[in-house]
Short mmCIF file of C-alpha atoms in Angstrom, two decimals:
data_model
loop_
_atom_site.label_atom_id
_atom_site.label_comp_id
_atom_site.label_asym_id
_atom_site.label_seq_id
_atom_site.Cartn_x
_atom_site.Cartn_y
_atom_site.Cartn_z
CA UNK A 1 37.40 89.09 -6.18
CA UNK A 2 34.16 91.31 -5.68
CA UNK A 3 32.86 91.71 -2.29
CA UNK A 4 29.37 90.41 -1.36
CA UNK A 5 29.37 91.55 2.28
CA UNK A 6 30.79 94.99 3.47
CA UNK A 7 30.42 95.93 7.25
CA UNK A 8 31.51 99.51 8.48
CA UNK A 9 31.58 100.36 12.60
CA UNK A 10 28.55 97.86 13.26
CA UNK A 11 27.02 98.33 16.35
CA UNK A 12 24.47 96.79 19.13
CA UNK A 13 23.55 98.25 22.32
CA UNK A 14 20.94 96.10 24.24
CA UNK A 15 18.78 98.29 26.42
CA UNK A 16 20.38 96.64 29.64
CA UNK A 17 23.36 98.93 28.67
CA UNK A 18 25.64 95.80 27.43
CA UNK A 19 27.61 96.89 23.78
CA UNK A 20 27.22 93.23 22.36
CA UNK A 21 29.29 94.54 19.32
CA UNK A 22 31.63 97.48 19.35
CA UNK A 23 32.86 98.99 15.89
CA UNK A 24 33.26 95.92 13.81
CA UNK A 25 34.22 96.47 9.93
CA UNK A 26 35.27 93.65 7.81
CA UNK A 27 34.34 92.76 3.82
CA UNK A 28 33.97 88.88 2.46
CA UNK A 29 34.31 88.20 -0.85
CA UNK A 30 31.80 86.00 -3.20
CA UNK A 31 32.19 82.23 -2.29
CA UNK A 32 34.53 82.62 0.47
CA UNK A 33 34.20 80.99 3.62
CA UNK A 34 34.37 82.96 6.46
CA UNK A 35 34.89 82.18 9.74
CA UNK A 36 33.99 84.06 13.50
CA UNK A 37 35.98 82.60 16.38
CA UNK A 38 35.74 83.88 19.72
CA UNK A 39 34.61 82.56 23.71
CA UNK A 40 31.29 83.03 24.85
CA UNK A 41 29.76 86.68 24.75
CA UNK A 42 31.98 87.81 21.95
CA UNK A 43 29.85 89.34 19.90
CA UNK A 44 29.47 86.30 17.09
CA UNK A 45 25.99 85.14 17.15
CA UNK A 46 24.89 89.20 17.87
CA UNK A 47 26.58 89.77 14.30
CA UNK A 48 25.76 87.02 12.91
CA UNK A 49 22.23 88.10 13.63
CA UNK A 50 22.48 91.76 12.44
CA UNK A 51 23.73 90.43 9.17
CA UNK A 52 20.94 88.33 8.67
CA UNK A 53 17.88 90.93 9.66
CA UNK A 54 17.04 89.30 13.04
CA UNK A 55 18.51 92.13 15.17
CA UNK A 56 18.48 96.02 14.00
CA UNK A 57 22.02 97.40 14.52
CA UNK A 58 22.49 99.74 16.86
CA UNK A 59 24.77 101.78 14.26
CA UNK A 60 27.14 101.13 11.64
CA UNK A 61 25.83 99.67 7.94
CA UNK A 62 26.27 95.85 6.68
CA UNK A 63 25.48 95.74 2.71
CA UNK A 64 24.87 92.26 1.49
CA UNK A 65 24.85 91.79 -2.29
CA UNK A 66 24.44 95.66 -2.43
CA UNK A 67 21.58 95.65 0.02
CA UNK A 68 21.12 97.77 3.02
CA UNK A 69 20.25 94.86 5.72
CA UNK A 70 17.95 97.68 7.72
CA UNK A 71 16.81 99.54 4.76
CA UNK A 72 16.52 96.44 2.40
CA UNK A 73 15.69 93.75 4.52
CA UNK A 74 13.01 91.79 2.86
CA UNK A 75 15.21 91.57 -0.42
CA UNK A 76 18.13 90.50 1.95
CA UNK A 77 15.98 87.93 2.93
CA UNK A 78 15.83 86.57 -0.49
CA UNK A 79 19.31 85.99 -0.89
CA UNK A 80 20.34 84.44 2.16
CA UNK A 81 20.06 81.27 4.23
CA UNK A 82 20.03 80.68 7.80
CA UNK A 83 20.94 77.77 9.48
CA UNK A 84 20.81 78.35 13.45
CA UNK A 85 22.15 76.92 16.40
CA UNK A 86 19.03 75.18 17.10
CA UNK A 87 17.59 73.30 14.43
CA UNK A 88 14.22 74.19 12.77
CA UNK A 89 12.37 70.92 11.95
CA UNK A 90 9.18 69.63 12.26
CA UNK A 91 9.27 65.19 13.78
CA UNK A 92 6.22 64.48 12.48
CA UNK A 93 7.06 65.69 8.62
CA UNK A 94 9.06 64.23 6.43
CA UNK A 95 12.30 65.81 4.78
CA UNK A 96 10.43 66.36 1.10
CA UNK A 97 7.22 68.43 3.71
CA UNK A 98 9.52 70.31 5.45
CA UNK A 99 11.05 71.79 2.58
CA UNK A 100 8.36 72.17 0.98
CA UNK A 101 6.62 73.86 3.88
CA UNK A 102 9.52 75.95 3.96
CA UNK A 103 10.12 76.43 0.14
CA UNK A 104 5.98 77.68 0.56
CA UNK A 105 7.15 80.55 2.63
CA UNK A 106 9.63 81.69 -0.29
CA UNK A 107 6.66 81.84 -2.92
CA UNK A 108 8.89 79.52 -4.98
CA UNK A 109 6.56 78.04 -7.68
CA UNK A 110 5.60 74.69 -7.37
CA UNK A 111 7.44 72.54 -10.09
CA UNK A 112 10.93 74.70 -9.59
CA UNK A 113 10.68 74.00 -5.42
CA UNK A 114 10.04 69.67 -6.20
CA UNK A 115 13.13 69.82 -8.27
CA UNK A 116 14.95 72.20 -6.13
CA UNK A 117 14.25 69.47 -2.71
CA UNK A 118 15.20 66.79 -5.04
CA UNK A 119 18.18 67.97 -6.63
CA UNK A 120 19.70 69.51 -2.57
CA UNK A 121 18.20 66.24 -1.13
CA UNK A 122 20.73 64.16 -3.74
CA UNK A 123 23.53 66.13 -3.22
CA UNK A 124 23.58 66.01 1.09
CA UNK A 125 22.74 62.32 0.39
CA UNK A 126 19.65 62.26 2.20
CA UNK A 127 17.22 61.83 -0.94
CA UNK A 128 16.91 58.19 -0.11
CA UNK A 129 15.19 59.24 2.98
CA UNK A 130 12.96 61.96 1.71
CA UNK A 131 9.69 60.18 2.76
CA UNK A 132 10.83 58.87 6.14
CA UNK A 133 9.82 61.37 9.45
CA UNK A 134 12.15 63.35 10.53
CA UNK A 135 11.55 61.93 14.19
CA UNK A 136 13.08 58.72 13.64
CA UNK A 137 16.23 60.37 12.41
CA UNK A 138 20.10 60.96 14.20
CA UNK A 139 21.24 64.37 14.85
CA UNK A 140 23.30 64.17 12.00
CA UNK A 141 20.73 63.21 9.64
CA UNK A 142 18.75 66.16 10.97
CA UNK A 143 21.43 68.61 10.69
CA UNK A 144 21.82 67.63 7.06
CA UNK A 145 18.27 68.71 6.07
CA UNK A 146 18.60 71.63 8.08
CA UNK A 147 21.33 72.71 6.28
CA UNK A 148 18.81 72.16 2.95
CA UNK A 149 16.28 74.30 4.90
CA UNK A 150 18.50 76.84 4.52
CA UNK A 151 19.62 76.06 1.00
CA UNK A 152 15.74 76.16 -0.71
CA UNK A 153 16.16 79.41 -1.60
CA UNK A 154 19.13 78.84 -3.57
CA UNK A 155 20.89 81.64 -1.48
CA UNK A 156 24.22 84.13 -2.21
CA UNK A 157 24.97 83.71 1.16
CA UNK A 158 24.29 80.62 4.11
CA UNK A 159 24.76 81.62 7.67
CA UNK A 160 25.68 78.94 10.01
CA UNK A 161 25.61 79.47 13.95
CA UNK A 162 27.41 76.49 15.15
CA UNK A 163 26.51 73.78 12.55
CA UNK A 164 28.48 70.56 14.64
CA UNK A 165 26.77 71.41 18.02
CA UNK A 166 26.43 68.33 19.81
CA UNK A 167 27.17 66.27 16.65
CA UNK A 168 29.15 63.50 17.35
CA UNK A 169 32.55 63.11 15.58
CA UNK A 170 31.84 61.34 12.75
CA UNK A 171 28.92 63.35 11.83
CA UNK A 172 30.91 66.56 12.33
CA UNK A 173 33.59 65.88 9.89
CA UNK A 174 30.60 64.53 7.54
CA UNK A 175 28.93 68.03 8.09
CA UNK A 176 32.11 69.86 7.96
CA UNK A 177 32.80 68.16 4.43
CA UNK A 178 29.42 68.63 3.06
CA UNK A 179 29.92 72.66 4.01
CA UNK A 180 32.82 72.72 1.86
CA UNK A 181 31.38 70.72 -0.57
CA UNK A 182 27.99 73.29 -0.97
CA UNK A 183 30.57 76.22 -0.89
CA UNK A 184 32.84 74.91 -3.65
CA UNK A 185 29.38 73.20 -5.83
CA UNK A 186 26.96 75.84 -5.34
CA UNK A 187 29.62 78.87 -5.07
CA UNK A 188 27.99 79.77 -1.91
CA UNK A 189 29.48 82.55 0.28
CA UNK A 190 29.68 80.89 3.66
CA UNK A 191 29.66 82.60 7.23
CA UNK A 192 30.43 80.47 10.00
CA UNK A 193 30.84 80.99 13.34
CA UNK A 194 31.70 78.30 15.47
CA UNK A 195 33.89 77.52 19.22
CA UNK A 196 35.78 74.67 17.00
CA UNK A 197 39.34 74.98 16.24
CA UNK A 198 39.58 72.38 13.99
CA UNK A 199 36.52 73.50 12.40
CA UNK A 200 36.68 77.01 11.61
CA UNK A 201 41.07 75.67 10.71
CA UNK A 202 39.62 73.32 7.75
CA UNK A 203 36.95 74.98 6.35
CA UNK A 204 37.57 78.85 6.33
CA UNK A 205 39.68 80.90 3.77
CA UNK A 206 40.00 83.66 6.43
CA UNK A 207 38.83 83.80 10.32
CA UNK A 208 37.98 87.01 12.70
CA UNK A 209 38.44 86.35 16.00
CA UNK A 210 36.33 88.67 18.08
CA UNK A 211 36.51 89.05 21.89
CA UNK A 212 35.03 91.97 23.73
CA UNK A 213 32.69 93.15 20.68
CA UNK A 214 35.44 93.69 18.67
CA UNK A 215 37.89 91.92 16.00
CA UNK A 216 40.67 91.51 18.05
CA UNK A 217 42.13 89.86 14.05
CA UNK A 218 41.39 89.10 10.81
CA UNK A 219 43.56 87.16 8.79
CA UNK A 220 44.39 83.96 7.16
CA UNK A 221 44.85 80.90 9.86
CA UNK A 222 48.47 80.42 8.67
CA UNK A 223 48.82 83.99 8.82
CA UNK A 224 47.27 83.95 11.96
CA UNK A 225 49.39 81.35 13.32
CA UNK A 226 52.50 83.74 12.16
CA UNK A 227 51.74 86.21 14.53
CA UNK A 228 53.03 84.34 17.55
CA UNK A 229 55.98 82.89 15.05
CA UNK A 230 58.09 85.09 17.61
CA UNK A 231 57.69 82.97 20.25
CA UNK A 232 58.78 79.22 20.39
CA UNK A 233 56.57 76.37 21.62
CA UNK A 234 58.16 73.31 23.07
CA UNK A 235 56.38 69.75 23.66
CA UNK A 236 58.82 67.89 26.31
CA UNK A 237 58.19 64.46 27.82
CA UNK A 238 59.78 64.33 31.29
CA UNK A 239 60.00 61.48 34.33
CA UNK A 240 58.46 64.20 37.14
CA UNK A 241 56.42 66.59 35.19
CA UNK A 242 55.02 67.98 38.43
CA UNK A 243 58.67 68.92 39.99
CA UNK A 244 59.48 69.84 36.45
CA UNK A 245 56.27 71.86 36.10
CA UNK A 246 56.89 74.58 38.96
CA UNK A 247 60.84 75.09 38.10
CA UNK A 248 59.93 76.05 34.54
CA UNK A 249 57.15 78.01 35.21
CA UNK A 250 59.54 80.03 37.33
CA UNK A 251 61.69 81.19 34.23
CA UNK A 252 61.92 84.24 32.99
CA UNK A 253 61.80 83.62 29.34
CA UNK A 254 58.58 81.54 30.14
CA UNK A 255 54.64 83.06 28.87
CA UNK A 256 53.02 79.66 29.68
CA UNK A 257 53.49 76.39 30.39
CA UNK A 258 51.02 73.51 30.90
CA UNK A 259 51.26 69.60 31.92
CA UNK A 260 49.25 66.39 30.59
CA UNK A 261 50.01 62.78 30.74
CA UNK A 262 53.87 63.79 31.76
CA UNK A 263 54.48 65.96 28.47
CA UNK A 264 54.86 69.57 29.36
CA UNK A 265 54.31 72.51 26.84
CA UNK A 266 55.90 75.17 27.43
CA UNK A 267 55.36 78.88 25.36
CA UNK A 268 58.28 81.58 26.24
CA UNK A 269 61.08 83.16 23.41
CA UNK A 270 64.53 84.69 24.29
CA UNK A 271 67.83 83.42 22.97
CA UNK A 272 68.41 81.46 25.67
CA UNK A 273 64.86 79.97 26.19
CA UNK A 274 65.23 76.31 24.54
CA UNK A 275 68.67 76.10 27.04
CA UNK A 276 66.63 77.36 30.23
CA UNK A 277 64.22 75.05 30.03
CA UNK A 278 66.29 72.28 29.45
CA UNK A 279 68.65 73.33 32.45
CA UNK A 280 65.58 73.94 34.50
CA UNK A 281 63.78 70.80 34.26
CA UNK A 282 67.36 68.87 34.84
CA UNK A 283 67.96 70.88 38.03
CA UNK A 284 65.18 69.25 39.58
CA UNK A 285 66.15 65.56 39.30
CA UNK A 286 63.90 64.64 36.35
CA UNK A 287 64.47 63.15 33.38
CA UNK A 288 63.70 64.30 29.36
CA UNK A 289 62.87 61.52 27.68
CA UNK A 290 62.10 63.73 24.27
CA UNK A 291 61.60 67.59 23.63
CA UNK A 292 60.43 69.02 20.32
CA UNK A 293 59.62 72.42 18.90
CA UNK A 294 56.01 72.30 17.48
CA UNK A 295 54.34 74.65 15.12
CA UNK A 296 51.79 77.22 16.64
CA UNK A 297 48.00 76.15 16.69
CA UNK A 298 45.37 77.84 15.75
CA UNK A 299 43.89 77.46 19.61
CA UNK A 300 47.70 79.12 21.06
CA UNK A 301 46.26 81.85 18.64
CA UNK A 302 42.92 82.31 20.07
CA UNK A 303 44.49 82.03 23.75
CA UNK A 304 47.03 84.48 23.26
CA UNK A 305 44.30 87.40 21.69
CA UNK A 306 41.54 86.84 24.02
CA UNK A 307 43.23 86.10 27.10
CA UNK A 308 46.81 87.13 26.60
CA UNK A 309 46.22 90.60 26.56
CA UNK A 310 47.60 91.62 22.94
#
């Protein structure tokens, strides 16, 4: 599949000194969904940003549908959409005059931009309310014409910067669906980033997880998820998790180990891990009531690069 994005050593250095991103190279392909995991001060939003025109690298190149994003950035511009962390709305307009405030600012010619606000409108289910202010809407109404704000320019690529902040639930899975939904209709290349496991789990055909500026990996989640297939993950329910707590978190074969509502998960490998456990919590008087293996998570993934130390 041809590439739409290519990124080679990108840098940022702020002027306080801090290297925001350190080296990163990756490539997306068209219509893939693409997802940037990492805690806070990564380096996501600062790439994110680069890509997108808003910050000048430091070094390094990003090409976006053959486009310099330094050298070319107006025509980058035109093929991209933007949907940030804070949405970009006006209360007292209505969905149909916000987009077409914003459609204004692409040039797009009068008769193509009603049918374009129409057509996007229909298809995130919001055309109903096209004439209603924005002010009286939920956040999840809101977020849904952002995301069309974006859209107007019928772009190659849509960046979103945490899309489900402070959503609810239900309207995150709705917005989560209608990403995947724009992706797979519109064959629109997708770059997400996002602090949501689940999220980033559903909706992206491969993830990065930066930490420290850098791609710490870049793979498939189940591929992902195969990289700690080495160790073995165990989910046991016990009578006194707390006594049961301390004497397994003494063994050697342990890595981790962690207590809720009496069930105790526990990360170590070794031959004789699954045994030593179960001896160990016995020792101390308590009681299994059930023990299971479980698969590796997409979150024991993210732990174990950007706080385990690999």
């Amino acid at each position: 599949m041809a590439e739409i994005i290519e990124v080679n050593d990108l840098v940022k250095v702020f002027r306080n000194g801090v290297r925001a991103v350190d080296g990163v190279s990756f490539t997306v392909s068209k219509g893939e969904i693409f997802g940037f995991l990492g805690p806070n001060g990564a380096g996501k939003s600062t790439t994110l940003r680069m890509l997108s025109t808003l910050l000048r690298p430091t070094s390094g190149t990003a090409i976006i549908d053959g486009l310099d994003v330094v050298r070319d950035a107006r025509e980058v511009r035109k093929r991209i959409g933007l949907v940030a962390e804070k949405m970009i709305l006006y209360d007292y307009l209505t969905p149909y005059e916000n987009l077409r405030l914003f459609g204004k600012l692409y040039s797009i010619e009068e008769k193509e931009l009603d049918k374009r606000i129409n057509e996007l409108l229909k298809t995130v289910e919001m055309d109903k309310w096209k004439n209603e202010r924005v002010k009286n809407f939920s956040t999840g109404m809101r977020q849904r014409i952002n995301l069309v704000r974006g859209l107007i320019n019928y772009p190659k690529v849509l960046f979103l910067d945490e899309p489900t902040l402070g959503l609810d639930p239900h309207s995150s899975v709705e917005i989560r669906q209608l990403i995947a939904k724009l992706n797979k209709e519109m064959n629109i290349t997708v770059i997400l980033t996002t602090h949501y496991m689940e999220e980033v789990d559903a909706l992206a055909d491969r993830i990065a997880i930066m930490n420290n500026g850098k791609i710490a990996a870049l793979d498939t989640s189940e591929n992902l998820k195969r990289r700690i297939s080495e160790e073995t993950i165990l989910e046991a329910k016990v009578t006194d998790s707390a006594g049961a707590l301390k004497a397994v978190r003494a063994l050697e074969y342990v890595r981790d180990v962690s207590s809720s509502d009496g069930v105790l998960r526990i990360t170590g490998q070794g031959r004789d891990f699954v045994d030593a456990v179960i001896n160990s919590i016995k020792s101390t008087g308590a009681k299994i009531i059930s023990i299971k293996e479980v698969e590796p998570s997409l979150e024991d993934v993210f732990i174990k690069l950007t706080y385990g130390g690999e």
